[in-house]
């Protein structure tokens, strides 16, 4: 694994976990709509839905109900990571 400047290995592994969950959503064809909740300290931080027919991720931040649409997995993963990081830093 290539280490990004300024990112610890623990941070990289968190991002890898997020990417793997998003890939699993894309791979699961049992339903058109796949949803996952991302949590920190047992608190739901954001919900993500993948729509197979459109090929997009919809992210909803649960603290302010902001919604984002992404057609690229990596951009969705970065935004999820940012949401989790911001939540963690709020303590």
mmCIF file with all atom_site columns, C-alpha atoms in Angstrom:
data_model
loop_
_atom_site.group_PDB
_atom_site.id
_atom_site.type_symbol
_atom_site.label_atom_id
_atom_site.label_alt_id
_atom_site.label_comp_id
_atom_site.label_asym_id
_atom_site.label_entity_id
_atom_site.label_seq_id
_atom_site.pdbx_PDB_ins_code
_atom_site.Cartn_x
_atom_site.Cartn_y
_atom_site.Cartn_z
_atom_site.occupancy
_atom_site.B_iso_or_equiv
_atom_site.pdbx_formal_charge
_atom_site.auth_seq_id
_atom_site.auth_comp_id
_atom_site.auth_asym_id
_atom_site.auth_atom_id
_atom_site.pdbx_PDB_model_num
ATOM 1  C CA . UNK A 1 1  ? 0.000   0.000  0.000   1.00 0.00 ? 1  UNK A CA 1
ATOM 2  C CA . UNK A 1 2  ? 1.312   3.434  -0.917  1.00 0.00 ? 2  UNK A CA 1
ATOM 3  C CA . UNK A 1 3  ? 1.327   5.796  2.016   1.00 0.00 ? 3  UNK A CA 1
ATOM 4  C CA . UNK A 1 4  ? -0.141  9.204  1.258   1.00 0.00 ? 4  UNK A CA 1
ATOM 5  C CA . UNK A 1 5  ? 1.691   12.227 2.585   1.00 0.00 ? 5  UNK A CA 1
ATOM 6  C CA . UNK A 1 6  ? 0.236   13.284 5.932   1.00 0.00 ? 6  UNK A CA 1
ATOM 7  C CA . UNK A 1 7  ? -1.952  10.180 6.388   1.00 0.00 ? 7  UNK A CA 1
ATOM 8  C CA . UNK A 1 8  ? -1.200  7.636  9.070   1.00 0.00 ? 8  UNK A CA 1
ATOM 9  C CA . UNK A 1 9  ? -1.550  3.913  8.372   1.00 0.00 ? 9  UNK A CA 1
ATOM 10 C CA . UNK A 1 10 ? -4.595  3.824  10.670  1.00 0.00 ? 10 UNK A CA 1
ATOM 11 C CA . UNK A 1 11 ? -6.269  6.558  8.598   1.00 0.00 ? 11 UNK A CA 1
ATOM 12 C CA . UNK A 1 12 ? -5.434  4.695  5.399   1.00 0.00 ? 12 UNK A CA 1
ATOM 13 C CA . UNK A 1 13 ? -6.963  1.509  6.774   1.00 0.00 ? 13 UNK A CA 1
ATOM 14 C CA . UNK A 1 14 ? -10.170 3.375  7.675   1.00 0.00 ? 14 UNK A CA 1
ATOM 15 C CA . UNK A 1 15 ? -10.397 4.663  4.120   1.00 0.00 ? 15 UNK A CA 1
ATOM 16 C CA . UNK A 1 16 ? -9.784  1.148  2.768   1.00 0.00 ? 16 UNK A CA 1
ATOM 17 C CA . UNK A 1 17 ? -12.640 -0.179 4.948   1.00 0.00 ? 17 UNK A CA 1
ATOM 18 C CA . UNK A 1 18 ? -14.971 2.476  3.542   1.00 0.00 ? 18 UNK A CA 1
ATOM 19 C CA . UNK A 1 19 ? -13.956 1.659  -0.045  1.00 0.00 ? 19 UNK A CA 1
ATOM 20 C CA . UNK A 1 20 ? -14.543 -2.068 0.549   1.00 0.00 ? 20 UNK A CA 1
ATOM 21 C CA . UNK A 1 21 ? -18.030 -1.401 1.926   1.00 0.00 ? 21 UNK A CA 1
ATOM 22 C CA . UNK A 1 22 ? -18.871 0.744  -1.103  1.00 0.00 ? 22 UNK A CA 1
ATOM 23 C CA . UNK A 1 23 ? -17.527 -1.918 -3.466  1.00 0.00 ? 23 UNK A CA 1
ATOM 24 C CA . UNK A 1 24 ? -19.698 -4.509 -1.701  1.00 0.00 ? 24 UNK A CA 1
ATOM 25 C CA . UNK A 1 25 ? -22.715 -2.269 -2.322  1.00 0.00 ? 25 UNK A CA 1
ATOM 26 C CA . UNK A 1 26 ? -21.879 -2.142 -6.038  1.00 0.00 ? 26 UNK A CA 1
ATOM 27 C CA . UNK A 1 27 ? -21.311 -5.900 -6.218  1.00 0.00 ? 27 UNK A CA 1
ATOM 28 C CA . UNK A 1 28 ? -24.547 -6.867 -4.416  1.00 0.00 ? 28 UNK A CA 1
ATOM 29 C CA . UNK A 1 29 ? -27.157 -7.149 -7.163  1.00 0.00 ? 29 UNK A CA 1
ATOM 30 C CA . UNK A 1 30 ? -29.892 -8.632 -4.949  1.00 0.00 ? 30 UNK A CA 1
ATOM 31 C CA . UNK A 1 31 ? -31.730 -5.274 -5.028  1.00 0.00 ? 31 UNK A CA 1
ATOM 32 C CA . UNK A 1 32 ? -31.457 -2.160 -7.183  1.00 0.00 ? 32 UNK A CA 1
ATOM 33 C CA . UNK A 1 33 ? -30.996 0.007  -4.099  1.00 0.00 ? 33 UNK A CA 1
ATOM 34 C CA . UNK A 1 34 ? -28.265 -0.849 -1.571  1.00 0.00 ? 34 UNK A CA 1
ATOM 35 C CA . UNK A 1 35 ? -28.067 1.155  1.677   1.00 0.00 ? 35 UNK A CA 1
ATOM 36 C CA . UNK A 1 36 ? -25.494 1.310  4.451   1.00 0.00 ? 36 UNK A CA 1
ATOM 37 C CA . UNK A 1 37 ? -25.117 3.405  7.573   1.00 0.00 ? 37 UNK A CA 1
ATOM 38 C CA . UNK A 1 38 ? -21.654 4.572  8.626   1.00 0.00 ? 38 UNK A CA 1
ATOM 39 C CA . UNK A 1 39 ? -21.158 5.022  12.365  1.00 0.00 ? 39 UNK A CA 1
ATOM 40 C CA . UNK A 1 40 ? -18.596 6.407  14.771  1.00 0.00 ? 40 UNK A CA 1
ATOM 41 C CA . UNK A 1 41 ? -18.633 5.459  18.480  1.00 0.00 ? 41 UNK A CA 1
ATOM 42 C CA . UNK A 1 42 ? -21.952 3.665  17.867  1.00 0.00 ? 42 UNK A CA 1
ATOM 43 C CA . UNK A 1 43 ? -23.610 6.837  16.544  1.00 0.00 ? 43 UNK A CA 1
ATOM 44 C CA . UNK A 1 44 ? -24.966 6.941  12.984  1.00 0.00 ? 44 UNK A CA 1
ATOM 45 C CA . UNK A 1 45 ? -23.100 9.685  11.104  1.00 0.00 ? 45 UNK A CA 1
ATOM 46 C CA . UNK A 1 46 ? -24.195 9.229  7.490   1.00 0.00 ? 46 UNK A CA 1
ATOM 47 C CA . UNK A 1 47 ? -26.352 7.011  5.311   1.00 0.00 ? 47 UNK A CA 1
ATOM 48 C CA . UNK A 1 48 ? -25.220 5.956  1.856   1.00 0.00 ? 48 UNK A CA 1
ATOM 49 C CA . UNK A 1 49 ? -27.415 4.480  -0.851  1.00 0.00 ? 49 UNK A CA 1
ATOM 50 C CA . UNK A 1 50 ? -26.149 3.020  -4.122  1.00 0.00 ? 50 UNK A CA 1
ATOM 51 C CA . UNK A 1 51 ? -28.573 2.977  -7.054  1.00 0.00 ? 51 UNK A CA 1
ATOM 52 C CA . UNK A 1 52 ? -27.535 0.270  -9.511  1.00 0.00 ? 52 UNK A CA 1
ATOM 53 C CA . UNK A 1 53 ? -29.655 1.489  -12.416 1.00 0.00 ? 53 UNK A CA 1
ATOM 54 C CA . UNK A 1 54 ? -28.122 4.989  -12.221 1.00 0.00 ? 54 UNK A CA 1
ATOM 55 C CA . UNK A 1 55 ? -24.658 3.979  -10.982 1.00 0.00 ? 55 UNK A CA 1
ATOM 56 C CA . UNK A 1 56 ? -24.643 6.665  -8.272  1.00 0.00 ? 56 UNK A CA 1
ATOM 57 C CA . UNK A 1 57 ? -24.063 6.919  -4.556  1.00 0.00 ? 57 UNK A CA 1
ATOM 58 C CA . UNK A 1 58 ? -26.294 9.198  -2.491  1.00 0.00 ? 58 UNK A CA 1
ATOM 59 C CA . UNK A 1 59 ? -24.814 10.275 0.837   1.00 0.00 ? 59 UNK A CA 1
ATOM 60 C CA . UNK A 1 60 ? -26.928 11.886 3.558   1.00 0.00 ? 60 UNK A CA 1
ATOM 61 C CA . UNK A 1 61 ? -25.218 13.505 6.534   1.00 0.00 ? 61 UNK A CA 1
ATOM 62 C CA . UNK A 1 62 ? -27.444 12.747 9.504   1.00 0.00 ? 62 UNK A CA 1
ATOM 63 C CA . UNK A 1 63 ? -26.487 15.791 11.597  1.00 0.00 ? 63 UNK A CA 1
ATOM 64 C CA . UNK A 1 64 ? -27.693 18.356 9.055   1.00 0.00 ? 64 UNK A CA 1
ATOM 65 C CA . UNK A 1 65 ? -29.548 16.290 6.406   1.00 0.00 ? 65 UNK A CA 1
ATOM 66 C CA . UNK A 1 66 ? -27.265 17.515 3.601   1.00 0.00 ? 66 UNK A CA 1
ATOM 67 C CA . UNK A 1 67 ? -27.380 15.237 0.562   1.00 0.00 ? 67 UNK A CA 1
ATOM 68 C CA . UNK A 1 68 ? -24.626 14.550 -1.955  1.00 0.00 ? 68 UNK A CA 1
ATOM 69 C CA . UNK A 1 69 ? -24.628 12.523 -5.187  1.00 0.00 ? 69 UNK A CA 1
ATOM 70 C CA . UNK A 1 70 ? -21.491 10.837 -6.493  1.00 0.00 ? 70 UNK A CA 1
ATOM 71 C CA . UNK A 1 71 ? -20.951 8.868  -9.677  1.00 0.00 ? 71 UNK A CA 1
ATOM 72 C CA . UNK A 1 72 ? -17.459 7.821  -8.575  1.00 0.00 ? 72 UNK A CA 1
ATOM 73 C CA . UNK A 1 73 ? -16.791 5.443  -5.684  1.00 0.00 ? 73 UNK A CA 1
ATOM 74 C CA . UNK A 1 74 ? -13.578 7.168  -4.614  1.00 0.00 ? 74 UNK A CA 1
ATOM 75 C CA . UNK A 1 75 ? -15.274 10.561 -4.231  1.00 0.00 ? 75 UNK A CA 1
ATOM 76 C CA . UNK A 1 76 ? -18.054 9.000  -2.142  1.00 0.00 ? 76 UNK A CA 1
ATOM 77 C CA . UNK A 1 77 ? -15.441 7.277  0.048   1.00 0.00 ? 77 UNK A CA 1
ATOM 78 C CA . UNK A 1 78 ? -13.566 10.531 0.645   1.00 0.00 ? 78 UNK A CA 1
ATOM 79 C CA . UNK A 1 79 ? -16.753 12.339 1.663   1.00 0.00 ? 79 UNK A CA 1
ATOM 80 C CA . UNK A 1 80 ? -17.750 9.508  4.036   1.00 0.00 ? 80 UNK A CA 1
ATOM 81 C CA . UNK A 1 81 ? -14.274 9.618  5.557   1.00 0.00 ? 81 UNK A CA 1
ATOM 82 C CA . UNK A 1 82 ? -14.565 13.394 5.973   1.00 0.00 ? 82 UNK A CA 1
ATOM 83 C CA . UNK A 1 83 ? -17.955 13.058 7.681   1.00 0.00 ? 83 UNK A CA 1
ATOM 84 C CA . UNK A 1 84 ? -16.601 10.455 10.105  1.00 0.00 ? 84 UNK A CA 1
ATOM 85 C CA . UNK A 1 85 ? -13.450 12.495 10.772  1.00 0.00 ? 85 UNK A CA 1
ATOM 86 C CA . UNK A 1 86 ? -15.448 15.683 11.416  1.00 0.00 ? 86 UNK A CA 1
ATOM 87 C CA . UNK A 1 87 ? -17.740 13.803 13.796  1.00 0.00 ? 87 UNK A CA 1
ATOM 88 C CA . UNK A 1 88 ? -14.774 12.311 15.671  1.00 0.00 ? 88 UNK A CA 1
ATOM 89 C CA . UNK A 1 89 ? -13.107 15.727 15.974  1.00 0.00 ? 89 UNK A CA 1
ATOM 90 C CA . UNK A 1 90 ? -16.283 17.277 17.413  1.00 0.00 ? 90 UNK A CA 1
ATOM 91 C CA . UNK A 1 91 ? -15.602 15.556 20.757  1.00 0.00 ? 91 UNK A CA 1
#
